[in-house]
Amino acid sequence: MATGVAAVWVPVTDMARAVAFYRDTLGLEVTSQDDDWSEIDANGLRIGLNARESASTSSDGGAVVSFQPDGSIEDEVASLKERGADIQGEISEHPWGKIVPFKDSEGNDLQLYAPPTS
C-alpha cells in the first residue's frame, strides 16, 4: 500500500528554462539542479524535473500539479501573468473551490487551486 506521495516527476526538454520557471515564475525553492534531474520543494512535496523523459506539449491528459496560491487566487493569477506564465483560461469557481489552469515552460499542465472560503 502507498503511504503518500514521494515525488512528482515532470518531463522537461530545457532544464535551465524549466528551473527558471519553477524558481522565478512560481517562486519555489530549487533544492538540487543538474542537466538531467533537478528538484523543487513545493511546500514539502518534491517535484522532480526530469530531462531524461520525453516531454510533450499535447493536451491528451496526464497528471496535473495543483499549487496553492500565497494570497488570493485572483492576485496570484495577476502576478503569474506579469511574470509571463501561460494562463490557459479564467478562474472557475466550483463548490469544492476555485481553479485556474496554466502551463509551465515545457508545456506541462499546472493549475492554481484555492479551497472554498466558507
PDB file of C-alpha atoms in Angstrom:
ATOM      1  CA  MET A   1       0.000   0.000   0.000  1.00  0.00           C
ATOM      2  CA  ALA A   2       1.047   3.561  -0.577  1.00  0.00           C
ATOM      3  CA  THR A   3       1.663   5.826   2.384  1.00  0.00           C
ATOM      4  CA  GLY A   4       1.830   9.103   0.473  1.00  0.00           C
ATOM      5  CA  VAL A   5       3.367  10.867  -2.488  1.00  0.00           C
ATOM      6  CA  ALA A   6       7.161  10.723  -2.510  1.00  0.00           C
ATOM      7  CA  ALA A   7       7.670  12.915  -5.569  1.00  0.00           C
ATOM      8  CA  VAL A   8       6.069  14.138  -8.755  1.00  0.00           C
ATOM      9  CA  TRP A   9       8.174  13.840 -11.924  1.00  0.00           C
ATOM     10  CA  VAL A  10       7.684  16.432 -14.624  1.00  0.00           C
ATOM     11  CA  PRO A  11       9.277  15.863 -18.048  1.00  0.00           C
ATOM     12  CA  VAL A  12      11.284  18.808 -19.402  1.00  0.00           C
ATOM     13  CA  THR A  13      13.173  19.486 -22.608  1.00  0.00           C
ATOM     14  CA  ASP A  14      15.162  22.522 -21.438  1.00  0.00           C
ATOM     15  CA  MET A  15      16.353  22.143 -17.837  1.00  0.00           C
ATOM     16  CA  ALA A  16      17.594  25.714 -17.397  1.00  0.00           C
ATOM     17  CA  ARG A  17      14.332  27.149 -18.717  1.00  0.00           C
ATOM     18  CA  ALA A  18      12.253  24.789 -16.555  1.00  0.00           C
ATOM     19  CA  VAL A  19      14.254  25.546 -13.395  1.00  0.00           C
ATOM     20  CA  ALA A  20      13.887  29.273 -14.068  1.00  0.00           C
ATOM     21  CA  PHE A  21      10.116  28.872 -14.462  1.00  0.00           C
ATOM     22  CA  TYR A  22       9.598  26.980 -11.203  1.00  0.00           C
ATOM     23  CA  ARG A  23      12.025  29.225  -9.309  1.00  0.00           C
ATOM     24  CA  ASP A  24      11.339  32.658 -10.797  1.00  0.00           C
ATOM     25  CA  THR A  25       7.755  32.441 -12.045  1.00  0.00           C
ATOM     26  CA  LEU A  26       6.283  30.252  -9.302  1.00  0.00           C
ATOM     27  CA  GLY A  27       8.696  31.315  -6.544  1.00  0.00           C
ATOM     28  CA  LEU A  28       9.537  27.766  -5.431  1.00  0.00           C
ATOM     29  CA  GLU A  29      12.857  26.668  -3.941  1.00  0.00           C
ATOM     30  CA  VAL A  30      15.254  24.712  -6.142  1.00  0.00           C
ATOM     31  CA  THR A  31      16.904  22.155  -3.852  1.00  0.00           C
ATOM     32  CA  SER A  32      19.165  20.499  -6.440  1.00  0.00           C
ATOM     33  CA  GLN A  33      19.945  21.059 -10.092  1.00  0.00           C
ATOM     34  CA  ASP A  34      21.864  19.344 -12.879  1.00  0.00           C
ATOM     35  CA  ASP A  35      21.387  18.728 -16.601  1.00  0.00           C
ATOM     36  CA  ASP A  36      19.260  15.561 -16.242  1.00  0.00           C
ATOM     37  CA  TRP A  37      17.405  15.978 -12.936  1.00  0.00           C
ATOM     38  CA  SER A  38      16.518  18.936 -10.721  1.00  0.00           C
ATOM     39  CA  GLU A  39      14.359  19.058  -7.615  1.00  0.00           C
ATOM     40  CA  ILE A  40      11.915  21.681  -6.483  1.00  0.00           C
ATOM     41  CA  ASP A  41      10.420  21.966  -2.979  1.00  0.00           C
ATOM     42  CA  ALA A  42       6.710  22.774  -3.265  1.00  0.00           C
ATOM     43  CA  ASN A  43       5.751  23.127   0.397  1.00  0.00           C
ATOM     44  CA  GLY A  44       7.154  19.719   1.272  1.00  0.00           C
ATOM     45  CA  LEU A  45       6.223  17.995  -1.996  1.00  0.00           C
ATOM     46  CA  ARG A  46       9.265  17.163  -4.098  1.00  0.00           C
ATOM     47  CA  ILE A  47       8.845  17.952  -7.779  1.00  0.00           C
ATOM     48  CA  GLY A  48      11.483  16.333  -9.958  1.00  0.00           C
ATOM     49  CA  LEU A  49      12.250  17.977 -13.287  1.00  0.00           C
ATOM     50  CA  ASN A  50      13.279  15.056 -15.458  1.00  0.00           C
ATOM     51  CA  ALA A  51      15.171  15.782 -18.689  1.00  0.00           C
ATOM     52  CA  ARG A  52      15.657  12.053 -19.298  1.00  0.00           C
ATOM     53  CA  GLU A  53      11.978  11.541 -20.181  1.00  0.00           C
ATOM     54  CA  SER A  54      10.237  12.742 -23.323  1.00  0.00           C
ATOM     55  CA  ALA A  55       8.359  15.973 -22.818  1.00  0.00           C
ATOM     56  CA  SER A  56       5.190  16.515 -24.796  1.00  0.00           C
ATOM     57  CA  THR A  57       3.134  19.640 -25.235  1.00  0.00           C
ATOM     58  CA  SER A  58       0.000  17.701 -26.171  1.00  0.00           C
ATOM     59  CA  SER A  59      -3.110  18.076 -24.068  1.00  0.00           C
ATOM     60  CA  ASP A  60      -4.051  14.404 -24.116  1.00  0.00           C
ATOM     61  CA  GLY A  61      -4.442  14.142 -20.363  1.00  0.00           C
ATOM     62  CA  GLY A  62      -1.991  13.034 -17.736  1.00  0.00           C
ATOM     63  CA  ALA A  63      -1.065  14.327 -14.331  1.00  0.00           C
ATOM     64  CA  VAL A  64      -1.733  17.926 -13.354  1.00  0.00           C
ATOM     65  CA  VAL A  65       0.157  19.568 -10.500  1.00  0.00           C
ATOM     66  CA  SER A  66      -2.076  21.909  -8.471  1.00  0.00           C
ATOM     67  CA  PHE A  67      -0.402  24.679  -6.492  1.00  0.00           C
ATOM     68  CA  GLN A  68      -1.771  26.632  -3.534  1.00  0.00           C
ATOM     69  CA  PRO A  69      -1.679  30.405  -4.054  1.00  0.00           C
ATOM     70  CA  ASP A  70       0.143  32.501  -1.435  1.00  0.00           C
ATOM     71  CA  GLY A  71      -2.704  35.004  -1.256  1.00  0.00           C
ATOM     72  CA  SER A  72      -5.934  35.235  -3.179  1.00  0.00           C
ATOM     73  CA  ILE A  73      -6.100  33.220  -6.376  1.00  0.00           C
ATOM     74  CA  GLU A  74      -7.009  36.420  -8.245  1.00  0.00           C
ATOM     75  CA  ASP A  75      -3.866  38.205  -7.030  1.00  0.00           C
ATOM     76  CA  GLU A  76      -1.674  35.211  -7.825  1.00  0.00           C
ATOM     77  CA  VAL A  77      -3.072  34.917 -11.367  1.00  0.00           C
ATOM     78  CA  ALA A  78      -2.283  38.601 -11.932  1.00  0.00           C
ATOM     79  CA  SER A  79       1.238  38.030 -10.622  1.00  0.00           C
ATOM     80  CA  LEU A  80       1.756  34.962 -12.822  1.00  0.00           C
ATOM     81  CA  LYS A  81       0.574  36.919 -15.875  1.00  0.00           C
ATOM     82  CA  GLU A  82       3.069  39.699 -15.052  1.00  0.00           C
ATOM     83  CA  ARG A  83       5.845  37.079 -14.963  1.00  0.00           C
ATOM     84  CA  GLY A  84       4.840  35.687 -18.338  1.00  0.00           C
ATOM     85  CA  ALA A  85       3.035  32.484 -17.314  1.00  0.00           C
ATOM     86  CA  ASP A  86       0.849  30.867 -19.976  1.00  0.00           C
ATOM     87  CA  ILE A  87      -2.570  31.118 -18.292  1.00  0.00           C
ATOM     88  CA  GLN A  88      -4.972  28.764 -20.087  1.00  0.00           C
ATOM     89  CA  GLY A  89      -8.316  30.228 -19.109  1.00  0.00           C
ATOM     90  CA  GLU A  90     -10.187  32.158 -16.494  1.00  0.00           C
ATOM     91  CA  ILE A  91     -10.608  31.317 -12.835  1.00  0.00           C
ATOM     92  CA  SER A  92     -13.524  28.916 -12.483  1.00  0.00           C
ATOM     93  CA  GLU A  93     -15.487  28.608  -9.266  1.00  0.00           C
ATOM     94  CA  HIS A  94     -16.918  25.309  -8.040  1.00  0.00           C
ATOM     95  CA  PRO A  95     -18.469  24.044  -4.792  1.00  0.00           C
ATOM     96  CA  TRP A  96     -15.065  22.469  -3.976  1.00  0.00           C
ATOM     97  CA  GLY A  97     -13.026  25.622  -4.704  1.00  0.00           C
ATOM     98  CA  LYS A  98     -11.536  27.827  -7.406  1.00  0.00           C
ATOM     99  CA  ILE A  99      -9.066  26.736 -10.085  1.00  0.00           C
ATOM    100  CA  VAL A 100      -7.212  28.283 -12.977  1.00  0.00           C
ATOM    101  CA  PRO A 101      -5.171  26.236 -15.454  1.00  0.00           C
ATOM    102  CA  PHE A 102      -1.774  27.269 -16.793  1.00  0.00           C
ATOM    103  CA  LYS A 103       1.245  25.663 -18.416  1.00  0.00           C
ATOM    104  CA  ASP A 104       4.863  25.543 -17.344  1.00  0.00           C
ATOM    105  CA  SER A 105       7.735  26.476 -19.651  1.00  0.00           C
ATOM    106  CA  GLU A 106       7.750  22.932 -21.073  1.00  0.00           C
ATOM    107  CA  GLY A 107       4.016  22.723 -21.849  1.00  0.00           C
ATOM    108  CA  ASN A 108       3.047  20.620 -18.804  1.00  0.00           C
ATOM    109  CA  ASP A 109      -0.407  21.227 -17.329  1.00  0.00           C
ATOM    110  CA  LEU A 110      -0.483  23.025 -13.970  1.00  0.00           C
ATOM    111  CA  GLN A 111      -3.147  24.835 -12.021  1.00  0.00           C
ATOM    112  CA  LEU A 112      -3.727  27.033  -9.023  1.00  0.00           C
ATOM    113  CA  TYR A 113      -6.304  25.711  -6.580  1.00  0.00           C
ATOM    114  CA  ALA A 114      -7.953  27.598  -3.729  1.00  0.00           C
ATOM    115  CA  PRO A 115     -10.405  25.734  -1.475  1.00  0.00           C
ATOM    116  CA  PRO A 116     -13.781  27.324  -0.710  1.00  0.00           C
ATOM    117  CA  THR A 117     -13.607  30.123   1.833  1.00  0.00           C
ATOM    118  CA  SER A 118     -16.831  29.266   3.670  1.00  0.00           C
TER     119      SER A 118
END
